[in-house]
Tab-separated table of C-alpha atoms in Angstrom:
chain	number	residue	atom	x	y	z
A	1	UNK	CA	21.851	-38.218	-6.146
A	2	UNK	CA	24.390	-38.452	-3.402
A	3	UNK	CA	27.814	-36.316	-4.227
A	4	UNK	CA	30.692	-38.484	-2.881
A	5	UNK	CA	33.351	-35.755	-2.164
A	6	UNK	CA	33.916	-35.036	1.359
A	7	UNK	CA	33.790	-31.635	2.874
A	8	UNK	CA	36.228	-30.404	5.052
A	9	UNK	CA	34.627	-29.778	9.219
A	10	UNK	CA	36.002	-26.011	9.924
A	11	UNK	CA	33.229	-24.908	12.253
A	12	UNK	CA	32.425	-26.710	15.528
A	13	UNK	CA	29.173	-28.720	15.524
A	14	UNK	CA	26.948	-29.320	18.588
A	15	UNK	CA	29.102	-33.157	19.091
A	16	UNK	CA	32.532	-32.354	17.409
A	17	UNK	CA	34.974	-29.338	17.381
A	18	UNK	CA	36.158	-27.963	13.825
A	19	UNK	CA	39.632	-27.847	12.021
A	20	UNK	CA	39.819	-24.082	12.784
A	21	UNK	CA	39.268	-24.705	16.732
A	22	UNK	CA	41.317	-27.771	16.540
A	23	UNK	CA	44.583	-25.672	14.846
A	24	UNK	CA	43.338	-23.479	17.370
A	25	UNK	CA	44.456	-25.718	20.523
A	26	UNK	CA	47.072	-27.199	19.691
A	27	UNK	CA	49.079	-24.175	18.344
A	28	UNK	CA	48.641	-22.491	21.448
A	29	UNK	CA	49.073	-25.569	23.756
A	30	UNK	CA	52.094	-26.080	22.123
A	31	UNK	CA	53.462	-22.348	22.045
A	32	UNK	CA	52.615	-21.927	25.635
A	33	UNK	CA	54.616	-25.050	26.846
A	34	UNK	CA	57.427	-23.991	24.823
A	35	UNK	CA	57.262	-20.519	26.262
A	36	UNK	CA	57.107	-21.901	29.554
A	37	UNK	CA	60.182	-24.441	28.874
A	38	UNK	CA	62.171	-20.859	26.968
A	39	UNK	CA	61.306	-18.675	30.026
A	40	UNK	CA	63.105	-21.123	32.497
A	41	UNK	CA	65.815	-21.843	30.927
A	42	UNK	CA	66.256	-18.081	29.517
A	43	UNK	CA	66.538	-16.813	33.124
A	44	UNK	CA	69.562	-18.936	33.672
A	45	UNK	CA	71.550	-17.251	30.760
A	46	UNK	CA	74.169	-15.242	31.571
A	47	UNK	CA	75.246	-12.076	29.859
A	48	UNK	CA	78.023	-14.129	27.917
A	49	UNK	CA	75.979	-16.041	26.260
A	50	UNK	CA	74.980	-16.353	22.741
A	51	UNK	CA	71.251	-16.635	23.514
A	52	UNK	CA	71.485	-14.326	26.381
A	53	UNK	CA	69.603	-11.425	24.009
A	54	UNK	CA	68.112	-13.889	21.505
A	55	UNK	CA	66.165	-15.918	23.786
A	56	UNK	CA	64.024	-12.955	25.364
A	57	UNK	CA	63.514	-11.697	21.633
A	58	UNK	CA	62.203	-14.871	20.592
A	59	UNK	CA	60.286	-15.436	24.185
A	60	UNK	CA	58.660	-12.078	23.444
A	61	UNK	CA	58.100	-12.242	19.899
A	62	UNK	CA	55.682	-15.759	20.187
A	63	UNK	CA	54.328	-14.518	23.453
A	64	UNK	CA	52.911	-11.269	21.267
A	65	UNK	CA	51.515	-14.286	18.920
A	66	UNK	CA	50.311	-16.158	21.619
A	67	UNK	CA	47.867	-13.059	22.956
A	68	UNK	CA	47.033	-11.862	19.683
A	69	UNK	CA	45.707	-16.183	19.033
A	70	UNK	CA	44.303	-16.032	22.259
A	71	UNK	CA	41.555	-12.956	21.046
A	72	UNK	CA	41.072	-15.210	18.034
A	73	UNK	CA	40.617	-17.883	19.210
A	74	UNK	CA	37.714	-16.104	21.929
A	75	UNK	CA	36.437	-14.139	19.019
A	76	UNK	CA	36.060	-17.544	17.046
A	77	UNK	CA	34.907	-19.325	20.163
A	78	UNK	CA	31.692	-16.595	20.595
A	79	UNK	CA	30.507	-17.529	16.971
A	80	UNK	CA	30.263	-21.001	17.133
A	81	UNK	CA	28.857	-23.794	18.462
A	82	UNK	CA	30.214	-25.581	21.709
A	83	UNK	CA	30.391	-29.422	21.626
A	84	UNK	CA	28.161	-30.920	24.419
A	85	UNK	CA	31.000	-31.533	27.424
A	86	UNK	CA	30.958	-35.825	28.225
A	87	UNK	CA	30.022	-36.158	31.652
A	88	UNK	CA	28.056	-34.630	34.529
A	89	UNK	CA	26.993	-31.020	34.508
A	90	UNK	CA	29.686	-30.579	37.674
A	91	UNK	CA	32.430	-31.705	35.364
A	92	UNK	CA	30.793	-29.635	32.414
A	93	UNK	CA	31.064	-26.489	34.847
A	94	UNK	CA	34.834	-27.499	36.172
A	95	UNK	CA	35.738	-27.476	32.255
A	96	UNK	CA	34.252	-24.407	31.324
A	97	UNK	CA	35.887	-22.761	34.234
A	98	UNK	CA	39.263	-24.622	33.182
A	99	UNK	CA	39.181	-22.928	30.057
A	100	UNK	CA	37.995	-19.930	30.772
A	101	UNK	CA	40.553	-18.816	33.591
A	102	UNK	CA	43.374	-20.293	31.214
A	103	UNK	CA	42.204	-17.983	28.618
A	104	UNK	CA	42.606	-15.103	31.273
A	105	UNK	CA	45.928	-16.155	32.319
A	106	UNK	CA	47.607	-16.456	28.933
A	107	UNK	CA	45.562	-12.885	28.542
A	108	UNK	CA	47.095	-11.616	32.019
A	109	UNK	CA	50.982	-13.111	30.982
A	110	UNK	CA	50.613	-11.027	28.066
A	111	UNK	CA	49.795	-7.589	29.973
A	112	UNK	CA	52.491	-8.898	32.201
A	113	UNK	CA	55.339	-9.694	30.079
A	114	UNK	CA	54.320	-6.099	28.223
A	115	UNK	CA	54.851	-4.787	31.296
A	116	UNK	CA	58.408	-6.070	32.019
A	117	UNK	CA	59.337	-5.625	28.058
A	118	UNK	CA	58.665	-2.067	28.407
A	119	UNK	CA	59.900	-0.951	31.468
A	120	UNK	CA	63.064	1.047	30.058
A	121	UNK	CA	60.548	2.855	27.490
A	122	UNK	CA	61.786	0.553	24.908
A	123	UNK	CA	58.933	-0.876	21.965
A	124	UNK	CA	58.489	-4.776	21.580
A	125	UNK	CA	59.691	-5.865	18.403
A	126	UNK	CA	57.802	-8.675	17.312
A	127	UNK	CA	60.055	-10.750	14.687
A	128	UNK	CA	61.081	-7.397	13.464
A	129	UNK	CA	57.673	-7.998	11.352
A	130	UNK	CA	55.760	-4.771	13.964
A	131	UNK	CA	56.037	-3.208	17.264
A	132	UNK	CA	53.967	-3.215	19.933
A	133	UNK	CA	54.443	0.455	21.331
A	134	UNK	CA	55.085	1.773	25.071
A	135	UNK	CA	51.906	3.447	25.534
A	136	UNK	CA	52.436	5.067	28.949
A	137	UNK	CA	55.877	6.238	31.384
A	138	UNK	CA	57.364	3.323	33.303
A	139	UNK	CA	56.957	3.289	37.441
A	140	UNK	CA	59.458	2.572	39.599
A	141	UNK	CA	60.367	-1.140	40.125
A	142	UNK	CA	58.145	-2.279	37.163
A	143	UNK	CA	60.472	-4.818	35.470
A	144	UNK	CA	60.824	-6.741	38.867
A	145	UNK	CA	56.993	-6.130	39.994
A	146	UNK	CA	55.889	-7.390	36.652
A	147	UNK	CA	58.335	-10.179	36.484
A	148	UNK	CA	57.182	-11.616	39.578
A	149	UNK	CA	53.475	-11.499	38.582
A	150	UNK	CA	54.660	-13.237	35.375
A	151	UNK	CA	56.690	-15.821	36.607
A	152	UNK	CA	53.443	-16.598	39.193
A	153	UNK	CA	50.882	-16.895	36.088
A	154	UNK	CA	53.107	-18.576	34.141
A	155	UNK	CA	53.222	-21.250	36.817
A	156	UNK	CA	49.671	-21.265	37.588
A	157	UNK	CA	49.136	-21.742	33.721
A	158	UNK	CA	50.916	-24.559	33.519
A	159	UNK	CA	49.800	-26.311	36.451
A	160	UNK	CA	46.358	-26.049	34.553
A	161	UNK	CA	47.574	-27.483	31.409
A	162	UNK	CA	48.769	-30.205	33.084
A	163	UNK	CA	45.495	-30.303	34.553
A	164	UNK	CA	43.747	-30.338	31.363
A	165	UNK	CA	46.312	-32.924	30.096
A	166	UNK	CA	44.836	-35.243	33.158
A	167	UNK	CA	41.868	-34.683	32.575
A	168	UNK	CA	41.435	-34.813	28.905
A	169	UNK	CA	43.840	-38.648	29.455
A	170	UNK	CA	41.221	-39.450	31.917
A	171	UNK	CA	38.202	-39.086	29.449
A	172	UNK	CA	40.344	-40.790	26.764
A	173	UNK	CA	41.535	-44.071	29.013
A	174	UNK	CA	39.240	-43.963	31.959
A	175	UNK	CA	35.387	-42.624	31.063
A	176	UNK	CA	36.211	-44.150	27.280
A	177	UNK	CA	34.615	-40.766	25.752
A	178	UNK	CA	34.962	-38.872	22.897
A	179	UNK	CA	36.635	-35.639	24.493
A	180	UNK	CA	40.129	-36.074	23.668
A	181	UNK	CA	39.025	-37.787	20.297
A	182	UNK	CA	37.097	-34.628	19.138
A	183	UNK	CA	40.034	-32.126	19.780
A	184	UNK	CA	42.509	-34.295	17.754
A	185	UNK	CA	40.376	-34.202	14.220
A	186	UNK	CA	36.394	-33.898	13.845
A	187	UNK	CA	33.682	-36.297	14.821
A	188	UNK	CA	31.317	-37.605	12.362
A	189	UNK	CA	27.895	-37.421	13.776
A	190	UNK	CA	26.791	-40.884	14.237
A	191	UNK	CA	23.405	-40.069	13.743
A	192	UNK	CA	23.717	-38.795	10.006
């Protein structure tokens, strides 16, 4: 006898990604662009204004959350499966590199905004909820040397996301596949 309640897809399957990689995505796609959109317009504060200390709090504060979802979301990656990538093993290989040098650069924006954070031996308070310590003596010129690695890799990651985005609207309108589909709620197998 057939049951007819429905279970819920968390894990990835071999043709469709799970609800846990899907929350995945999306939290951090939209995090990062909103970092990216609060780090521009923070530097333009000046000292007289109300956000000029609540915007880097904030900044740093989801920026923590964003690195500690990125080793999640790699930790959650290694144990499951990974949906076949639509289209030619070239385009399989450009994707997989895609993703994994984004994962490196939110991982590298991290170490670089600790960096600038920490440069007057001060911890990062994260929400006021924990710290992050300083775990080692500042060196000279490390706020500016860090900021300028950070504001690089934050550009560089979001010239890839908007890479992605072309990409992934290319599958979706172009190729007519199933990659954009998949990351927006799981894929029944059509085969079952």
């Amino acid at each position: 006898m057939e049951s007819n309640t429905t279970s819920i897809q968390m894990g990835n399957s071999s043709h469709s990604y799970g609800w846990v990689s899907i929350v995945l995505h999306w939290s951090m796609a939209i995090s990062i662009i909103a970092l990216f959109v609060l780090g521009l317009w923070m530097v333009g504060l000046d000292y007289y204004s109300t956000w000029y200390h609540q915007a880097p709090f904030v900044h740093k504060s989801v920026g923590v959350i964003v690195v500690l979802t990125m080793l999640v979301r790699l930790l959650w990656n290694t144990s499951q499966p990974r949906p076949q990538i639509q289209g030619s093993v070239a385009m399989g290989l450009i994707a997989h590199t895609a993703h994994l040098t984004m994962y490196l650069l939110v991982v590298l924006l991290g170490v670089s905004g600790y960096l600038i954070s920490t440069a007057e031996s001060q911890p990062i308070s994260v929400f006021n909820w924990f710290e992050i310590p300083v775990l080692f003596e500042p060196f000279d010129y490390q706020a500016d040397i860090a900021g300028d690695v950070h504001e690089i890799l934050a550009f560089s990651l979001i010239g890839l996301v908007g890479l992605h985005l072309v990409a992934a609207l290319k599958h979706h309108l172009y190729d007519g596949d199933d990659t954009l589909r998949r990351m927006l709620k799981p894929i029944k197998n059509e085969t079952n």
